[in-house]
Amino acid sequence: VTDPASPLRIELAAPTGNGELLRKHYAAAPDLKHYFDTVTAHYISINTPESMLDILGKYRAIMAEYGDTLKPIVNTEEGTAGPLGTGVASEFAQIQAFVNAYVIGASEGIEATMWFHGVMPGNQPLPVAVAANTVVSQIEDAVPIAAPEVGEGIYDYAFVRGNRRIDVVWTQTEKKT
């Protein structure tokens, strides 16, 4: 493991899925945890940002099984394919997916999130890049706290930075209340 004061980080690659590749890495070398600093997960909100919770739970259970509960996880690719990607997600869908994934990741201890598809030809930022900058500036260095239960299908994440509380709430349904 690298010196904590060093900017160099050694990462263990574990693409998204049910965690079996991560398990295979640990099983192949029982003392592996001593040779890397972070676990990387590639596109952990593959279905929806909310699906991250299941995938993170699987990763953390495997890490705990091998006595490696303190390592951070880094999301090495987040994004919903849009004009430059292979899909046809609307600008709104891209913004919603990134903001939700970033908020969940920040609340669940994801150390860093790398964005994919953030600029248009000519290096003009996509609206999602502006939204990403906004959400990061709001909750960067904030501490996640327990959020109130608000109802089924409603996601509420709360953070504190200094003396300021920040709540992020959304639903996956069309219902307005």
Backbone as a printed PyTorch tensor [residue, N CA C, xyz], in Angstrom:
tensor([[[  0.8580,  -1.1780,   0.0000],
         [  0.0000,   0.0000,   0.0000],
         [  0.8920,   1.2240,   0.0000]],

        [[  0.4790,   2.2310,  -0.7440],
         [  1.2910,   3.4320,  -0.8410],
         [  1.2410,   4.2410,   0.4450]],

        [[  2.1800,   5.1360,   0.5780],
         [  2.2390,   6.0530,   1.7090],
         [  0.9930,   6.9380,   1.6700]],

        [[  0.2310,   7.0370,   2.7640],
         [ -0.9900,   7.8520,   2.7640],
         [ -0.7460,   9.3090,   2.3660]],

        [[  0.4510,   9.8010,   2.5670],
         [  0.7560,  11.1830,   2.2040],
         [  1.0820,  11.3310,   0.7170]],

        [[  1.2860,  10.2200,   0.0290],
         [  1.6570,  10.2430,  -1.3750],
         [  0.4330,  10.4450,  -2.2590]],

        [[  0.5720,  11.1970,  -3.3570],
         [ -0.5490,  11.3290,  -4.2900],
         [ -0.7450,  10.0810,  -5.1510]],

        [[  0.2130,   9.1530,  -5.1340],
         [  0.1130,   7.9240,  -5.9020],
         [ -0.8430,   6.9660,  -5.2150]],

        [[ -1.7960,   6.4190,  -5.9740],
         [ -2.7470,   5.4560,  -5.4390],
         [ -2.6760,   4.1900,  -6.2760]],

        [[ -2.6790,   3.0530,  -5.6510],
         [ -2.7300,   1.7820,  -6.3490],
         [ -4.1630,   1.2790,  -6.2370]],

        [[ -4.7730,   1.0080,  -7.3910],
         [ -6.1770,   0.6170,  -7.4020],
         [ -6.3520,  -0.8220,  -7.8590]],

        [[ -7.3410,  -1.4910,  -7.3120],
         [ -7.7190,  -2.8340,  -7.7120],
         [ -8.9560,  -2.7000,  -8.5850]],

        [[ -8.8440,  -3.0750,  -9.8430],
         [ -9.9650,  -2.9550, -10.7800],
         [-10.9700,  -4.0710, -10.5570]],

        [[-12.2260,  -3.7040, -10.4350],
         [-13.3050,  -4.6770, -10.2520],
         [-14.5340,  -4.1600, -10.9840]],

        [[-14.6530,  -4.4570, -12.2750],
         [-15.7930,  -3.9440, -13.0360],
         [-17.1230,  -4.2920, -12.3840]],

        [[-18.1110,  -3.5100, -12.7260],
         [-19.4390,  -3.6840, -12.1660],
         [-19.9910,  -5.0590, -12.4620]],

        [[-20.8220,  -5.4920, -11.6150],
         [-21.4860,  -6.7800, -11.7610],
         [-21.8940,  -7.2450, -10.3870]],

        [[-21.9200,  -8.5300, -10.2160],
         [-22.3210,  -9.0690,  -8.9220],
         [-21.1520,  -9.1740,  -7.9510]],

        [[-19.9900,  -8.6850,  -8.3440],
         [-18.8300,  -8.6940,  -7.4680],
         [-17.9570,  -9.9170,  -7.6040]],

        [[-18.2880, -10.8130,  -8.5150],
         [-17.5220, -12.0510,  -8.6160],
         [-16.0700, -11.8160,  -9.0350]],

        [[-15.8050, -10.8390,  -9.8850],
         [-14.4070, -10.5630, -10.2340],
         [-13.6470, -10.0530,  -9.0110]],

        [[-14.2810,  -9.2150,  -8.2290],
         [-13.6600,  -8.7400,  -6.9970],
         [-13.3620,  -9.9200,  -6.0790]],

        [[-14.3200, -10.8130,  -5.9500],
         [-14.1130, -12.0080,  -5.1130],
         [-12.9570, -12.8590,  -5.6450]],

        [[-12.8720, -13.0070,  -6.9680],
         [-11.7870, -13.7960,  -7.5620],
         [-10.4270, -13.1600,  -7.2800]],

        [[-10.3620, -11.8270,  -7.3410],
         [ -9.0930, -11.1510,  -7.0100],
         [ -8.6620, -11.5020,  -5.5860]],

        [[ -9.5680, -11.3390,  -4.6370],
         [ -9.2320, -11.6190,  -3.2410],
         [ -8.9010, -13.0910,  -3.0350]],

        [[ -9.6680, -13.9810,  -3.6220],
         [ -9.4550, -15.4200,  -3.4300],
         [ -8.1230, -15.8770,  -4.0200]],

        [[ -7.6840, -15.2490,  -5.1070],
         [ -6.4400, -15.6450,  -5.7630],
         [ -5.2130, -15.3000,  -4.9270]],

        [[ -5.3120, -14.2850,  -4.1050],
         [ -4.1600, -13.8520,  -3.3000],
         [ -4.6720, -13.4050,  -1.9320]],

        [[ -4.6630, -14.2810,  -0.9500],
         [ -5.2320, -13.9660,   0.3600],
         [ -4.6840, -12.6940,   1.0160]],

        [[ -3.4460, -12.3110,   0.7130],
         [ -2.8960, -11.0930,   1.3190],
         [ -2.9700,  -9.9000,   0.3720]],

        [[ -3.8040,  -9.9970,  -0.6610],
         [ -3.9350,  -8.9510,  -1.6700],
         [ -4.2460,  -7.5820,  -1.0660]],

        [[ -5.0430,  -7.5480,  -0.0160],
         [ -5.4610,  -6.2710,   0.5640],
         [ -4.2830,  -5.3970,   0.9910]],

        [[ -3.1310,  -5.9650,   1.1420],
         [ -1.9560,  -5.1940,   1.5540],
         [ -1.2510,  -4.5190,   0.3790]],

        [[ -1.7330,  -4.7360,  -0.8430],
         [ -1.0180,  -4.2570,  -2.0230],
         [ -1.7770,  -3.2430,  -2.8760]],

        [[ -2.8900,  -2.7400,  -2.3960],
         [ -3.6060,  -1.6990,  -3.1300],
         [ -4.3180,  -0.7760,  -2.1500]],

        [[ -4.6670,   0.4220,  -2.6410],
         [ -5.2610,   1.4590,  -1.7870],
         [ -6.7670,   1.6100,  -1.9440]],

        [[ -7.2700,   1.4000,  -3.1480],
         [ -8.6960,   1.5830,  -3.3950],
         [ -9.2150,   0.4700,  -4.3050]],

        [[-10.5040,   0.2420,  -4.2180],
         [-11.1950,  -0.6550,  -5.1340],
         [-11.8960,   0.2330,  -6.1550]],

        [[-11.7500,  -0.0880,  -7.4260],
         [-12.4460,   0.6950,  -8.4450],
         [-13.6120,  -0.1100,  -8.9980]],

        [[-14.7110,   0.5680,  -9.1780],
         [-15.9040,  -0.0330,  -9.7660],
         [-16.2320,   0.7610, -11.0120]],

        [[-16.4370,   0.0710, -12.1030],
         [-16.6840,   0.7350, -13.3710],
         [-18.1820,   0.8210, -13.6210]],

        [[-18.6860,   2.0420, -13.6300],
         [-20.0880,   2.3280, -13.9270],
         [-21.0100,   1.5660, -12.9930]],

        [[-20.9660,   1.9020, -11.7230],
         [-21.7250,   1.1570, -10.7250],
         [-23.2150,   1.4680, -10.7100]],

        [[-23.6500,   2.4650, -11.4490],
         [-25.1010,   2.6980, -11.5320],
         [-25.5970,   2.2580, -12.9040]],

        [[-25.1460,   1.0960, -13.3320],
         [-25.3800,   0.6040, -14.6900],
         [-26.8540,   0.6030, -15.0930]],

        [[-27.7510,   0.2740, -14.1980],
         [-29.1770,   0.2680, -14.5270],
         [-29.8190,   1.6060, -14.1870]],

        [[-29.7480,   1.9790, -12.9400],
         [-30.2170,   3.2840, -12.4730],
         [-29.2530,   3.7130, -11.3770]],

        [[-29.1860,   4.9970, -11.0930],
         [-28.3250,   5.4110,  -9.9810],
         [-28.6790,   4.6730,  -8.6870]],

        [[-29.9610,   4.4100,  -8.4900],
         [-30.3950,   3.7490,  -7.2680],
         [-29.8970,   2.3020,  -7.1860]],

        [[-29.5690,   1.6850,  -8.3350],
         [-29.0450,   0.3110,  -8.3230],
         [-27.6530,   0.2470,  -7.6990]],

        [[-27.0130,   1.4010,  -7.5440],
         [-25.6990,   1.4500,  -6.8990],
         [-25.7430,   0.8530,  -5.5030]],

        [[-26.8530,   1.0520,  -4.8010],
         [-26.9440,   0.5870,  -3.4240],
         [-26.7570,  -0.9230,  -3.3430]],

        [[-27.3580,  -1.6580,  -4.2490],
         [-27.2140,  -3.1060,  -4.2810],
         [-25.7780,  -3.5030,  -4.6160]],

        [[-25.2140,  -2.8740,  -5.6360],
         [-23.8550,  -3.2100,  -6.0620],
         [-22.8450,  -2.8610,  -4.9730]],

        [[-22.9860,  -1.6930,  -4.3650],
         [-22.0750,  -1.3200,  -3.2720],
         [-22.1950,  -2.2920,  -2.1070]],

        [[-23.4040,  -2.7200,  -1.8140],
         [-23.6010,  -3.7030,  -0.7440],
         [-22.8650,  -4.9980,  -1.0290]],

        [[-22.9200,  -5.4500,  -2.2820],
         [-22.2100,  -6.6740,  -2.6670],
         [-20.7000,  -6.4890,  -2.5580]],

        [[-20.1940,  -5.3630,  -3.0570],
         [-18.7540,  -5.0970,  -2.9700],
         [-18.3040,  -5.0680,  -1.5150]],

        [[-19.0540,  -4.3500,  -0.6890],
         [-18.6430,  -4.2130,   0.7180],
         [-18.7090,  -5.5480,   1.4480]],

        [[-19.6830,  -6.3770,   1.1170],
         [-19.7720,  -7.7030,   1.7500],
         [-18.5640,  -8.5560,   1.3690]],

        [[-18.1600,  -8.5060,   0.1150],
         [-16.9770,  -9.2620,  -0.3190],
         [-15.7280,  -8.7120,   0.3590]],

        [[-15.5990,  -7.4040,   0.4050],
         [-14.4370,  -6.7980,   1.0620],
         [-14.3910,  -7.1970,   2.5370]],

        [[-15.5470,  -7.2100,   3.2020],
         [-15.6030,  -7.6020,   4.6140],
         [-15.2250,  -9.0720,   4.7840]],

        [[-15.6620,  -9.8870,   3.8550],
         [-15.3390, -11.3200,   3.8940],
         [-13.8270, -11.5430,   3.9070]],

        [[-13.0920, -10.6530,   3.2520],
         [-11.6340, -10.7710,   3.1810],
         [-10.9270,  -9.7920,   4.1240]],

        [[-11.6710,  -9.2550,   5.1030],
         [-11.0760,  -8.3910,   6.1140],
         [-10.5650,  -7.0690,   5.5810]],

        [[-11.2380,  -6.5270,   4.5900],
         [-10.7610,  -5.3140,   3.9300],
         [-11.8570,  -4.2460,   3.9160]],

        [[-12.3760,  -3.9240,   5.0830],
         [-13.5400,  -3.0310,   5.1660],
         [-13.2040,  -1.5460,   5.0980]],

        [[-11.9630,  -1.1690,   5.2480],
         [-11.6230,   0.2500,   5.3060],
         [-11.2250,   0.8560,   3.9670]],

        [[-11.0900,   0.0510,   2.9280],
         [-10.6660,   0.5860,   1.6310],
         [-11.7870,   1.4030,   0.9970]],

        [[-11.4460,   2.5450,   0.4260],
         [-12.4680,   3.3130,  -0.2970],
         [-12.7560,   2.6860,  -1.6580]],

        [[-13.9190,   3.0270,  -2.1900],
         [-14.3160,   2.6000,  -3.5320],
         [-14.3720,   3.8410,  -4.4100]],

        [[-13.8600,   3.7240,  -5.6340],
         [-13.8750,   4.8130,  -6.6100],
         [-14.7330,   4.3690,  -7.7920]],

        [[-15.6570,   5.2270,  -8.2080],
         [-16.4930,   4.9680,  -9.3770],
         [-15.7360,   5.4940, -10.5970]],

        [[-15.1930,   4.5880, -11.4060],
         [-14.3200,   5.0060, -12.5070],
         [-15.0580,   5.4490, -13.7580]],

        [[-16.3610,   5.2770, -13.8070],
         [-17.1130,   5.8420, -14.9360],
         [-18.5640,   5.9900, -14.5520]],

        [[-19.0580,   7.1790, -14.6770],
         [-20.4700,   7.4540, -14.4390],
         [-20.9750,   8.2600, -15.6110]],

        [[-22.1590,   7.9980, -16.0420],
         [-22.7210,   8.7790, -17.1370],
         [-23.8120,   8.0050, -17.8400]],

        [[-24.6760,   8.7500, -18.4640],
         [-25.7380,   8.1760, -19.2670],
         [-25.4640,   8.6040, -20.6850]],

        [[-25.3400,   7.6460, -21.5640],
         [-24.9710,   7.9640, -22.9370],
         [-25.9480,   8.9620, -23.5470]],

        [[-25.4030,   9.9500, -24.1800],
         [-26.2000,  10.9810, -24.8210],
         [-25.7170,  11.1990, -26.2330]],

        [[-25.6670,  12.4590, -26.6810],
         [-25.3200,  12.7500, -28.0690],
         [-23.9910,  12.1570, -28.5220]],

        [[-22.9930,  12.0940, -27.6350],
         [-21.7010,  11.5430, -28.0360],
         [-21.5780,  10.0650, -27.7090]],

        [[-22.5820,   9.5200, -27.0300],
         [-22.4970,   8.1290, -26.6110],
         [-23.2770,   7.2180, -27.5260]],

        [[-23.5130,   6.0280, -27.0340],
         [-24.1930,   5.0350, -27.8490],
         [-25.6970,   5.0590, -27.6360]],

        [[-26.1660,   5.7720, -26.6440],
         [-27.5950,   5.8240, -26.3500],
         [-28.2110,   7.1360, -26.7800]],

        [[-29.4390,   7.3250, -26.3790],
         [-30.1660,   8.5220, -26.7760],
         [-30.7960,   9.2220, -25.5770]],

        [[-30.1530,   9.1620, -24.4360],
         [-30.7060,   9.7790, -23.2390],
         [-30.8360,  11.2820, -23.4350]],

        [[-31.9410,  11.8190, -22.9720],
         [-32.1610,  13.2630, -23.0690],
         [-31.1870,  13.9850, -22.1410]],

        [[-31.0300,  15.2750, -22.3630],
         [-30.1630,  16.0590, -21.4720],
         [-30.6740,  15.9820, -20.0410]],

        [[-31.9990,  16.0470, -19.8570],
         [-32.5550,  15.9610, -18.5150],
         [-32.2330,  14.6160, -17.8720]],

        [[-32.3810,  13.5240, -18.6390],
         [-32.0870,  12.1890, -18.0980],
         [-30.6150,  12.0710, -17.7110]],

        [[-29.7220,  12.6500, -18.5100],
         [-28.2990,  12.6270, -18.1830],
         [-28.0310,  13.3800, -16.8780]],

        [[-28.6320,  14.5500, -16.7510],
         [-28.4480,  15.3610, -15.5350],
         [-28.9820,  14.6170, -14.3280]],

        [[-30.2070,  14.1130, -14.4350],
         [-30.8230,  13.4100, -13.3100],
         [-29.9910,  12.1950, -12.9000]],

        [[-29.5300,  11.4180, -13.8700],
         [-28.7540,  10.2140, -13.5580],
         [-27.4380,  10.5600, -12.8710]],

        [[-26.7230,  11.5730, -13.3820],
         [-25.4460,  11.8990, -12.7610],
         [-25.6380,  12.4610, -11.3630]],

        [[-26.5460,  13.4140, -11.2080],
         [-26.7500,  14.0270,  -9.8930],
         [-27.1610,  12.9660,  -8.8770]],

        [[-28.1140,  12.1090,  -9.2310],
         [-28.5450,  11.0640,  -8.3010],
         [-27.3970,  10.1180,  -7.9590]],

        [[-26.6360,   9.6960,  -8.9740],
         [-25.5170,   8.7770,  -8.7270],
         [-24.4470,   9.4320,  -7.8580]],

        [[-24.1540,  10.7000,  -8.1110],
         [-23.1250,  11.3800,  -7.3140],
         [-23.5790,  11.5190,  -5.8620]],

        [[-24.8330,  11.8960,  -5.6610],
         [-25.3490,  12.0730,  -4.3000],
         [-25.3430,  10.7440,  -3.5550]],

        [[-25.8290,   9.6780,  -4.1990],
         [-25.8090,   8.3600,  -3.5530],
         [-24.3760,   7.9570,  -3.2440]],

        [[-23.4830,   8.1250,  -4.2080],
         [-22.0850,   7.7680,  -3.9930],
         [-21.4570,   8.5370,  -2.8490]],

        [[-21.7040,   9.8360,  -2.8000],
         [-21.1500,  10.6520,  -1.7080],
         [-21.7070,  10.2080,  -0.3650]],

        [[-22.9660,   9.8660,  -0.3310],
         [-23.5860,   9.4240,   0.9090],
         [-23.1010,   8.0430,   1.3330]],

        [[-22.7840,   7.2050,   0.3610],
         [-22.3870,   5.8240,   0.6410],
         [-20.8690,   5.6390,   0.7080]],

        [[-20.1170,   6.7210,   0.6860],
         [-18.6800,   6.6210,   0.8760],
         [-17.8510,   6.4250,  -0.3780]],

        [[-18.4330,   6.6460,  -1.5590],
         [-17.6330,   6.5840,  -2.7880],
         [-16.6330,   7.7400,  -2.7270]],

        [[-15.3600,   7.4180,  -2.8660],
         [-14.3220,   8.4380,  -2.7070],
         [-14.2600,   9.4070,  -3.8770]],

        [[-14.5090,   8.9340,  -5.0810],
         [-14.4470,   9.7870,  -6.2670],
         [-15.3450,   9.1950,  -7.3420]],

        [[-15.8540,  10.0610,  -8.2120],
         [-16.6850,   9.6440,  -9.3370],
         [-16.1380,  10.3090, -10.5880]],

        [[-15.8410,   9.5100, -11.6110],
         [-15.3530,  10.0400, -12.8810],
         [-16.5160,  10.1130, -13.8580]],

        [[-16.7260,  11.2630, -14.4700],
         [-17.8170,  11.4790, -15.4200],
         [-17.3940,  11.0740, -16.8220]],

        [[-18.3450,  10.5600, -17.5850],
         [-18.1220,  10.1560, -18.9700],
         [-19.1260,  10.9090, -19.8300]],

        [[-18.7250,  11.3920, -20.9590],
         [-19.5810,  12.1510, -21.8850],
         [-19.9550,  13.5160, -21.3150]],

        [[-18.9920,  14.3420, -21.0050],
         [-19.2880,  15.6470, -20.4170],
         [-19.1300,  16.8320, -21.3350]],

        [[-18.5730,  16.6350, -22.5440],
         [-18.3740,  17.7750, -23.4440],
         [-18.9020,  17.4580, -24.8360]],

        [[-19.2570,  18.5280, -25.5380],
         [-19.7140,  18.4100, -26.9190],
         [-18.5290,  18.6940, -27.8250]],

        [[-18.6650,  18.4190, -29.1060],
         [-17.6030,  18.8020, -30.0340],
         [-17.2940,  20.2950, -29.8630]],

        [[-16.0380,  20.6550, -29.9520],
         [-15.6240,  22.0360, -29.7360],
         [-15.3730,  22.3400, -28.2720]],

        [[-15.3380,  21.2980, -27.4530],
         [-15.0610,  21.4350, -26.0150],
         [-16.0670,  22.2940, -25.2690]],

        [[-17.3040,  22.3400, -25.7350],
         [-18.3600,  23.0410, -25.0130],
         [-18.9530,  22.0870, -23.9870]],

        [[-19.1100,  22.5180, -22.7390],
         [-19.6600,  21.6000, -21.7320],
         [-21.1280,  21.3020, -22.0000]],

        [[-21.4860,  20.0420, -21.8330],
         [-22.8900,  19.6540, -21.8960],
         [-23.5990,  20.1790, -20.6470]],

        [[-24.9060,  20.3420, -20.7000],
         [-25.6350,  20.7460, -19.4960],
         [-25.3480,  19.8370, -18.3040]],

        [[-25.1260,  18.5400, -18.5520],
         [-24.8230,  17.6250, -17.4540],
         [-23.5020,  17.9960, -16.7780]],

        [[-22.5530,  18.5350, -17.5210],
         [-21.2830,  18.9480, -16.9140],
         [-21.5100,  20.1270, -15.9780]],

        [[-22.4000,  21.0190, -16.3560],
         [-22.7380,  22.1610, -15.4940],
         [-23.4470,  21.6520, -14.2310]],

        [[-24.3720,  20.7130, -14.4070],
         [-25.0630,  20.1300, -13.2520],
         [-24.0850,  19.4010, -12.3400]],

        [[-23.1360,  18.6720, -12.9400],
         [-22.1330,  17.9640, -12.1440],
         [-21.3170,  18.9470, -11.3220]],

        [[-20.8970,  20.0280, -11.9400],
         [-20.1410,  21.0490, -11.2190],
         [-20.9610,  21.6220, -10.0580]],

        [[-22.2430,  21.8210, -10.2960],
         [-23.1160,  22.3820,  -9.2570],
         [-23.2620,  21.4230,  -8.0820]],

        [[-23.5850,  20.1520,  -8.3470],
         [-23.7880,  19.2180,  -7.2450],
         [-22.4910,  18.9720,  -6.4890]],

        [[-21.3820,  18.8710,  -7.2080],
         [-20.0980,  18.6590,  -6.5370],
         [-19.7810,  19.8510,  -5.6360]],

        [[-20.0000,  21.0560,  -6.1320],
         [-19.6820,  22.2430,  -5.3230],
         [-20.5760,  22.3320,  -4.0870]],

        [[-21.7750,  21.7760,  -4.1620],
         [-22.6930,  21.8300,  -3.0240],
         [-22.3650,  20.8090,  -1.9420]],

        [[-21.9600,  19.5940,  -2.3330],
         [-21.7720,  18.5600,  -1.3010],
         [-20.3370,  18.0730,  -1.1420]],

        [[-19.4060,  18.6360,  -1.9130],
         [-18.0020,  18.2570,  -1.7290],
         [-17.5800,  18.6170,  -0.3060]],

        [[-16.8960,  17.7200,   0.3330],
         [-16.4220,  17.8910,   1.7130],
         [-17.5470,  17.9430,   2.7380]],

        [[-18.7720,  17.6610,   2.3310],
         [-19.8790,  17.5930,   3.2850],
         [-19.9160,  16.1870,   3.8770]],

        [[-20.4390,  16.0830,   5.0630],
         [-20.5160,  14.8100,   5.7750],
         [-21.9380,  14.2800,   5.6650]],

        [[-22.0940,  13.0380,   5.1680],
         [-23.4480,  12.4870,   5.1010],
         [-24.0050,  12.2330,   6.4930]],

        [[-25.2800,  12.5190,   6.6580],
         [-25.9680,  12.2520,   7.9340],
         [-27.2310,  11.4650,   7.6220]],

        [[-27.8180,  10.9000,   8.6410],
         [-29.0530,  10.1370,   8.4470],
         [-30.1470,  11.0620,   7.9520]],

        [[-30.7930,  10.6420,   6.8940],
         [-31.9000,  11.4190,   6.3490],
         [-33.2110,  10.7950,   6.8170]],

        [[-34.2540,  11.5900,   6.9260],
         [-35.5350,  11.0320,   7.3680],
         [-36.1160,  10.0910,   6.3150]],

        [[-36.8630,   9.1060,   6.7780],
         [-37.5990,   8.2380,   5.8640],
         [-38.7780,   9.0480,   5.3420]],

        [[-38.9050,   9.1320,   4.0350],
         [-39.9810,   9.9630,   3.4920],
         [-41.0130,   9.1740,   2.7060]],

        [[-40.7740,   7.9270,   2.4280],
         [-41.7640,   7.1250,   1.7240],
         [-41.1400,   6.2460,   0.6710]],

        [[-41.8970,   5.2360,   0.2620],
         [-41.4160,   4.2890,  -0.7280],
         [-41.1970,   4.9860,  -2.0680]],

        [[-40.0490,   4.7120,  -2.6840],
         [-39.7410,   5.2930,  -3.9820],
         [-39.2450,   6.7250,  -3.9210]],

        [[-39.0930,   7.2530,  -2.7130],
         [-38.5860,   8.6170,  -2.5410],
         [-37.2100,   8.5130,  -1.9060]],

        [[-36.2450,   9.1460,  -2.5100],
         [-34.8690,   9.0970,  -2.0300],
         [-34.5300,  10.4300,  -1.3910]],

        [[-34.0320,  10.3830,  -0.1520],
         [-33.6760,  11.5910,   0.5810],
         [-32.2860,  11.3740,   1.1750]],

        [[-31.3630,  12.2160,   0.7710],
         [-30.0000,  12.1590,   1.2890],
         [-29.6770,  13.4970,   1.9230]],

        [[-29.0610,  13.4450,   3.0960],
         [-28.7460,  14.6680,   3.8300],
         [-27.2580,  14.7150,   4.1380]],

        [[-26.7160,  15.9190,   4.1110],
         [-25.2980,  16.1790,   4.3640],
         [-25.1850,  17.4150,   5.2360]],

        [[-24.0600,  17.5290,   5.9400],
         [-23.7590,  18.7370,   6.7050],
         [-22.3670,  19.2040,   6.3110]],

        [[-22.2600,  20.4930,   6.0290],
         [-20.9570,  21.1190,   5.7910],
         [-20.9480,  22.3870,   6.6220]],

        [[-20.0250,  22.4070,   7.6040],
         [-20.0120,  23.5350,   8.5390],
         [-21.3000,  23.5220,   9.3350]],

        [[-21.9990,  24.6400,   9.3570],
         [-23.2730,  24.7070,  10.0880],
         [-24.4710,  24.6390,   9.1310]],

        [[-24.2390,  24.1640,   7.9160],
         [-25.2820,  24.1330,   6.8900],
         [-25.7010,  22.6890,   6.5880]],

        [[-26.9930,  22.4450,   6.6160],
         [-27.5410,  21.1420,   6.2420],
         [-27.9600,  21.2120,   4.7700]],

        [[-27.6620,  20.1510,   4.0340],
         [-27.9990,  20.0770,   2.6130],
         [-28.8240,  18.8120,   2.4090]],

        [[-30.0390,  18.9500,   1.9080],
         [-30.8930,  17.8050,   1.6060],
         [-31.0640,  17.6870,   0.1040]],

        [[-30.9940,  16.4630,  -0.3900],
         [-31.2320,  16.1780,  -1.8030],
         [-32.3190,  15.1100,  -1.8320]],

        [[-33.4450,  15.4360,  -2.4680],
         [-34.6050,  14.5500,  -2.4660],
         [-35.0870,  14.3650,  -3.8960]],

        [[-35.4250,  13.1160,  -4.2510],
         [-36.0250,  12.8540,  -5.5620],
         [-36.8630,  11.5920,  -5.5040]],

        [[-37.6540,  11.4050,  -6.5290],
         [-38.4720,  10.2050,  -6.6740],
         [-38.2930,   9.6770,  -8.0840]],

        [[-38.5280,   8.3930,  -8.2440],
         [-38.4510,   7.8030,  -9.5880],
         [-39.8340,   7.7340, -10.2290]],

        [[-40.8360,   8.2080,  -9.5420],
         [-42.1880,   8.1240, -10.0860],
         [-42.6070,   9.4560, -10.6810]],

        [[-43.6800,   9.4130, -11.4290],
         [-44.2360,  10.6220, -12.0260],
         [-45.1680,  11.3340, -11.0440]],

        [[-45.5450,  10.6540,  -9.9600],
         [-46.5190,  11.1900,  -9.0180],
         [-45.9790,  12.4320,  -8.3210]],

        [[-46.8030,  13.4560,  -8.2650],
         [-46.4560,  14.6970,  -7.5690],
         [-47.2610,  14.7520,  -6.2800]],

        [[-46.6230,  15.1300,  -5.1730],
         [-47.3630,  15.2380,  -3.9170],
         [-47.2100,  16.6210,  -3.3430]]])
